[in-house]
Tab-separated table of C-alpha atoms in Angstrom:
chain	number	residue	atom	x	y	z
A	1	UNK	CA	-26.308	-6.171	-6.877
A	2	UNK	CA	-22.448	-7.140	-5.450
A	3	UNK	CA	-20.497	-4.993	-4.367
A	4	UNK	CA	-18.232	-5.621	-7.297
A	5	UNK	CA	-21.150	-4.288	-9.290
A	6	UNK	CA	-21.412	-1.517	-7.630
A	7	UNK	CA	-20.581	1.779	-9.202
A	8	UNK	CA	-19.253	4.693	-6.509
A	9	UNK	CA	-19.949	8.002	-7.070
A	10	UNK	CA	-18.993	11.385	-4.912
A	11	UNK	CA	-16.558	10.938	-1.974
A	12	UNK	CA	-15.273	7.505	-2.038
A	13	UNK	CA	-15.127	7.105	-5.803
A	14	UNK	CA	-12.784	10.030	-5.514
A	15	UNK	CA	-10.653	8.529	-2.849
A	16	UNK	CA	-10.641	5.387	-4.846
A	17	UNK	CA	-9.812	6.356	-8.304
A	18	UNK	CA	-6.733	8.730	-6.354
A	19	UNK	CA	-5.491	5.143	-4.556
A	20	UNK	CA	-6.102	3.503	-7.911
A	21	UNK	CA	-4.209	6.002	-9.472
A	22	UNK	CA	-1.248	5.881	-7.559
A	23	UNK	CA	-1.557	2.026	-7.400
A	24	UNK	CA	-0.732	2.001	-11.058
A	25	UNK	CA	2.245	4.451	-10.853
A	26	UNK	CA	3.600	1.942	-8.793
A	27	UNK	CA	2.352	-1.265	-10.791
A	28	UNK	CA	4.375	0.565	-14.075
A	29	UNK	CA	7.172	1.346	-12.658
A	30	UNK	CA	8.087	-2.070	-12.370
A	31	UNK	CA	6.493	-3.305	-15.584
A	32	UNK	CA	9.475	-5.380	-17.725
A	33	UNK	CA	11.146	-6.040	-14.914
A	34	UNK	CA	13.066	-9.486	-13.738
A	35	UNK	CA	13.153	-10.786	-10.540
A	36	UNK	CA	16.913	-9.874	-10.093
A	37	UNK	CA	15.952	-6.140	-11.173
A	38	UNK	CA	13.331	-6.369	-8.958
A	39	UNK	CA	15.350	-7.178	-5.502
A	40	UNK	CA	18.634	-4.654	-6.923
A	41	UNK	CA	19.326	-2.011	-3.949
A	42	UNK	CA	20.286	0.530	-6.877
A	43	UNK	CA	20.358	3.600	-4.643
A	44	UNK	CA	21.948	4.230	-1.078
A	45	UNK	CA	18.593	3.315	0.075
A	46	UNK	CA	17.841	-0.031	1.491
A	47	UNK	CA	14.645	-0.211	-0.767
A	48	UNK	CA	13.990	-2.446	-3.966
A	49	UNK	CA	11.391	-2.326	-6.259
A	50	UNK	CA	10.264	-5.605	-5.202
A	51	UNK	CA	10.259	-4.662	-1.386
A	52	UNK	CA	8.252	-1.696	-2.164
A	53	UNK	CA	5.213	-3.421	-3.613
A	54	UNK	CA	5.206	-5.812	-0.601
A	55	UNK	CA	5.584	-2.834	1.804
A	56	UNK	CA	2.876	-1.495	0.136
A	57	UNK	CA	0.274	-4.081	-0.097
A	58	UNK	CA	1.356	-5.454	3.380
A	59	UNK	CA	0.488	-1.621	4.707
A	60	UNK	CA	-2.655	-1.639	2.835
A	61	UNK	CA	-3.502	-5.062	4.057
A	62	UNK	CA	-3.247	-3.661	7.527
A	63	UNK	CA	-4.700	-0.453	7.708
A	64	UNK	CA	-7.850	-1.577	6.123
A	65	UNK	CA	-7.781	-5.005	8.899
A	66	UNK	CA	-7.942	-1.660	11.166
A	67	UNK	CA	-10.899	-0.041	9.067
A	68	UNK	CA	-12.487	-2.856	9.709
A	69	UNK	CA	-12.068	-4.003	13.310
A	70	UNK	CA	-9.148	-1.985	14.972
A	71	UNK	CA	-6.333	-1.774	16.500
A	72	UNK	CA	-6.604	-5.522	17.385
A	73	UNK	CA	-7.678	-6.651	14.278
A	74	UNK	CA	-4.731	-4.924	12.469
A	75	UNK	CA	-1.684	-5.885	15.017
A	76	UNK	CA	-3.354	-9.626	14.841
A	77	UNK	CA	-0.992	-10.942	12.495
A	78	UNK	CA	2.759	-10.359	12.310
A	79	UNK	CA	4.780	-8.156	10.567
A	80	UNK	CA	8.099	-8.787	9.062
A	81	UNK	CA	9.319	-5.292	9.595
A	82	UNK	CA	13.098	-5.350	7.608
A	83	UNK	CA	11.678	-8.363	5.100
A	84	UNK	CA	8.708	-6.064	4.036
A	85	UNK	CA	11.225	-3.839	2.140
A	86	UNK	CA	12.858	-6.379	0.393
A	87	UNK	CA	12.508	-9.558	-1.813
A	88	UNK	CA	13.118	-12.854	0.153
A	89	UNK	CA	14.587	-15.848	-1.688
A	90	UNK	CA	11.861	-17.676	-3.244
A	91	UNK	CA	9.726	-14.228	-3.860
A	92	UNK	CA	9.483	-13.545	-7.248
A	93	UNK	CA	7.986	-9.901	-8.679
A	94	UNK	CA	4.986	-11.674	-10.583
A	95	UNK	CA	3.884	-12.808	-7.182
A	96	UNK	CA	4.325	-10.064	-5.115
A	97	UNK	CA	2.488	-8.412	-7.599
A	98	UNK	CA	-0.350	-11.232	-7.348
A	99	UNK	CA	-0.512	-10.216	-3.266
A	100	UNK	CA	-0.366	-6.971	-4.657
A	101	UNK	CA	-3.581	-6.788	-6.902
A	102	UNK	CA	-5.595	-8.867	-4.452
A	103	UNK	CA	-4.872	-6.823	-1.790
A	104	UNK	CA	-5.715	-3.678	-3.966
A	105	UNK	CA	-9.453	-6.156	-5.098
A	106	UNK	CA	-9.767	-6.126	-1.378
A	107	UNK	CA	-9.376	-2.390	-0.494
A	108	UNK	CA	-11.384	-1.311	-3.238
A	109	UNK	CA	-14.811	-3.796	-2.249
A	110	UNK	CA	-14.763	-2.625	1.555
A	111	UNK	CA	-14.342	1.067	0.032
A	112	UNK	CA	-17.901	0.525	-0.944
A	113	UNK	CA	-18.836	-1.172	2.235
A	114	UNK	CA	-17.225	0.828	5.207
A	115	UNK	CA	-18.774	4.245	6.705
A	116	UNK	CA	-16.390	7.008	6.349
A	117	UNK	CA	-17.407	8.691	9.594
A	118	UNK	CA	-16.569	5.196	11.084
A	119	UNK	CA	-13.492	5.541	13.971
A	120	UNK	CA	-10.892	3.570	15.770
A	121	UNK	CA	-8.615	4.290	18.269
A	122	UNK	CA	-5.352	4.076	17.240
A	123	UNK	CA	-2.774	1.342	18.143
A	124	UNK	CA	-0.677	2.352	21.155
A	125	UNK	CA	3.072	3.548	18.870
A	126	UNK	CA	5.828	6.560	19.328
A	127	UNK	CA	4.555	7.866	16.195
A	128	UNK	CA	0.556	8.743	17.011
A	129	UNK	CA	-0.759	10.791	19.342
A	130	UNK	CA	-1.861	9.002	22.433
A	131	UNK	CA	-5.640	8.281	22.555
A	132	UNK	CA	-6.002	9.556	18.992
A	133	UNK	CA	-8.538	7.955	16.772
A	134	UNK	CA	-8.873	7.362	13.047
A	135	UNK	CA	-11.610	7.547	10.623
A	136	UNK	CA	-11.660	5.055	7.679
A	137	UNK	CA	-11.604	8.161	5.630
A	138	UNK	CA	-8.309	8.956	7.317
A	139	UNK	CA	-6.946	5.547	6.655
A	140	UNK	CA	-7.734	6.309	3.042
A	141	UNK	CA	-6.033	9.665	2.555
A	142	UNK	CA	-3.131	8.080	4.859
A	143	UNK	CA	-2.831	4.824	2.236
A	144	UNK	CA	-3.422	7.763	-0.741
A	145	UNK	CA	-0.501	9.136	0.750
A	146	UNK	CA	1.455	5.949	1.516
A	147	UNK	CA	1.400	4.605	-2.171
A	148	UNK	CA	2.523	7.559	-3.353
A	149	UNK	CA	5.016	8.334	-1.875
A	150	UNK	CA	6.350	4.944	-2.698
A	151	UNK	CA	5.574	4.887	-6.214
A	152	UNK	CA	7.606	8.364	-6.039
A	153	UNK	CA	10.937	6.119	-4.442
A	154	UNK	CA	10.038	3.299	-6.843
A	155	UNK	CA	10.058	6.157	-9.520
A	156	UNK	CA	14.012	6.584	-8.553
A	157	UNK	CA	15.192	3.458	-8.275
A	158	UNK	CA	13.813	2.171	-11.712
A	159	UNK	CA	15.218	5.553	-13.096
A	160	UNK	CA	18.912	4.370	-11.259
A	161	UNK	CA	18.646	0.272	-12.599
A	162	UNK	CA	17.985	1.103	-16.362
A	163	UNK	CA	16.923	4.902	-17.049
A	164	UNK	CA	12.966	4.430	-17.649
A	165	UNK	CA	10.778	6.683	-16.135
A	166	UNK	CA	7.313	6.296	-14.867
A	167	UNK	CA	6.488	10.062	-15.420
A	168	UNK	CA	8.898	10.950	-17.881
């Protein structure tokens, strides 16, 4: 059986179907967008709708490199820190939300593969405590926690470009 045939049950079917969950908060919110409605800055904020689903799958993208293999393995590529947040020219919304959903196909086959229990030490940054380590069950609740509160902004900046509502 692949792991894509797989079928989780108890602890990490939970934390998957919460991610999943939150994934597709996210994934409506921008449903019937454009591309320019995508990359408007409708709120004081900085953030567009399009930047948030790239922050968001580039996050994901990294914190599961360091589920897998580290500290090194996730600071092994670069990170665009200001262009993460927003859409570049040439970016368009259908392909960020492409990176997006294979990103999320990633995450959810090492879900099944990874130990929980399994730890890293964190990278070396202001904002962890030094020598602190994380379990991939950690990096789950943290991404869990991550989407959300994204699809939360997203939630408010769609509401400010044309009135919908994810929730409501």
């Amino acid at each position: 059986m692949s792991v894509s045939d797989q079928v989780l049950t108890g602890e990490r079917a939970d934390l998957l179907a919460t991610l999943q969950r939150h994934r597709g908060f996210l994934r409506q919110t921008v449903a019937g967008l454009d591309d320019e409605q995508a990359a408007r800055r409708s709120t004081a904020s900085e953030l567009c709708l399009g930047g948030l689903i790239k922050h968001v799958a580039s996050t994901e993208h990294r914190w599961l490199r360091f589920a897998e293999g580290g500290a090194e393995a996730m600071q092994s590529e670069p990170v665009d820190w200001a262009g993460q947040f927003r859409m570049l020219p040439g970016e368009t919304l259908a392909g960020l939300l492409a990176e997006f959903d294979r990103v999320a196909a990633e995450t959810d086959a090492l879900v099944a593969t990874l130990a929980l229990d399994a730890a890293h030490p964190l990278p070396s940054a202001p904002w962890f405590e030094p020598g602190a380590s994380w379990t991939v069950r950690r990096v789950l609740l943290h991404l869990i926690a991550e989407t959300a509160q994204h699809a939360g902004h997203a939630d408010i900046i769609r509401e400010s470009i044309d009135g919908a509502k994810t929730m409501g």
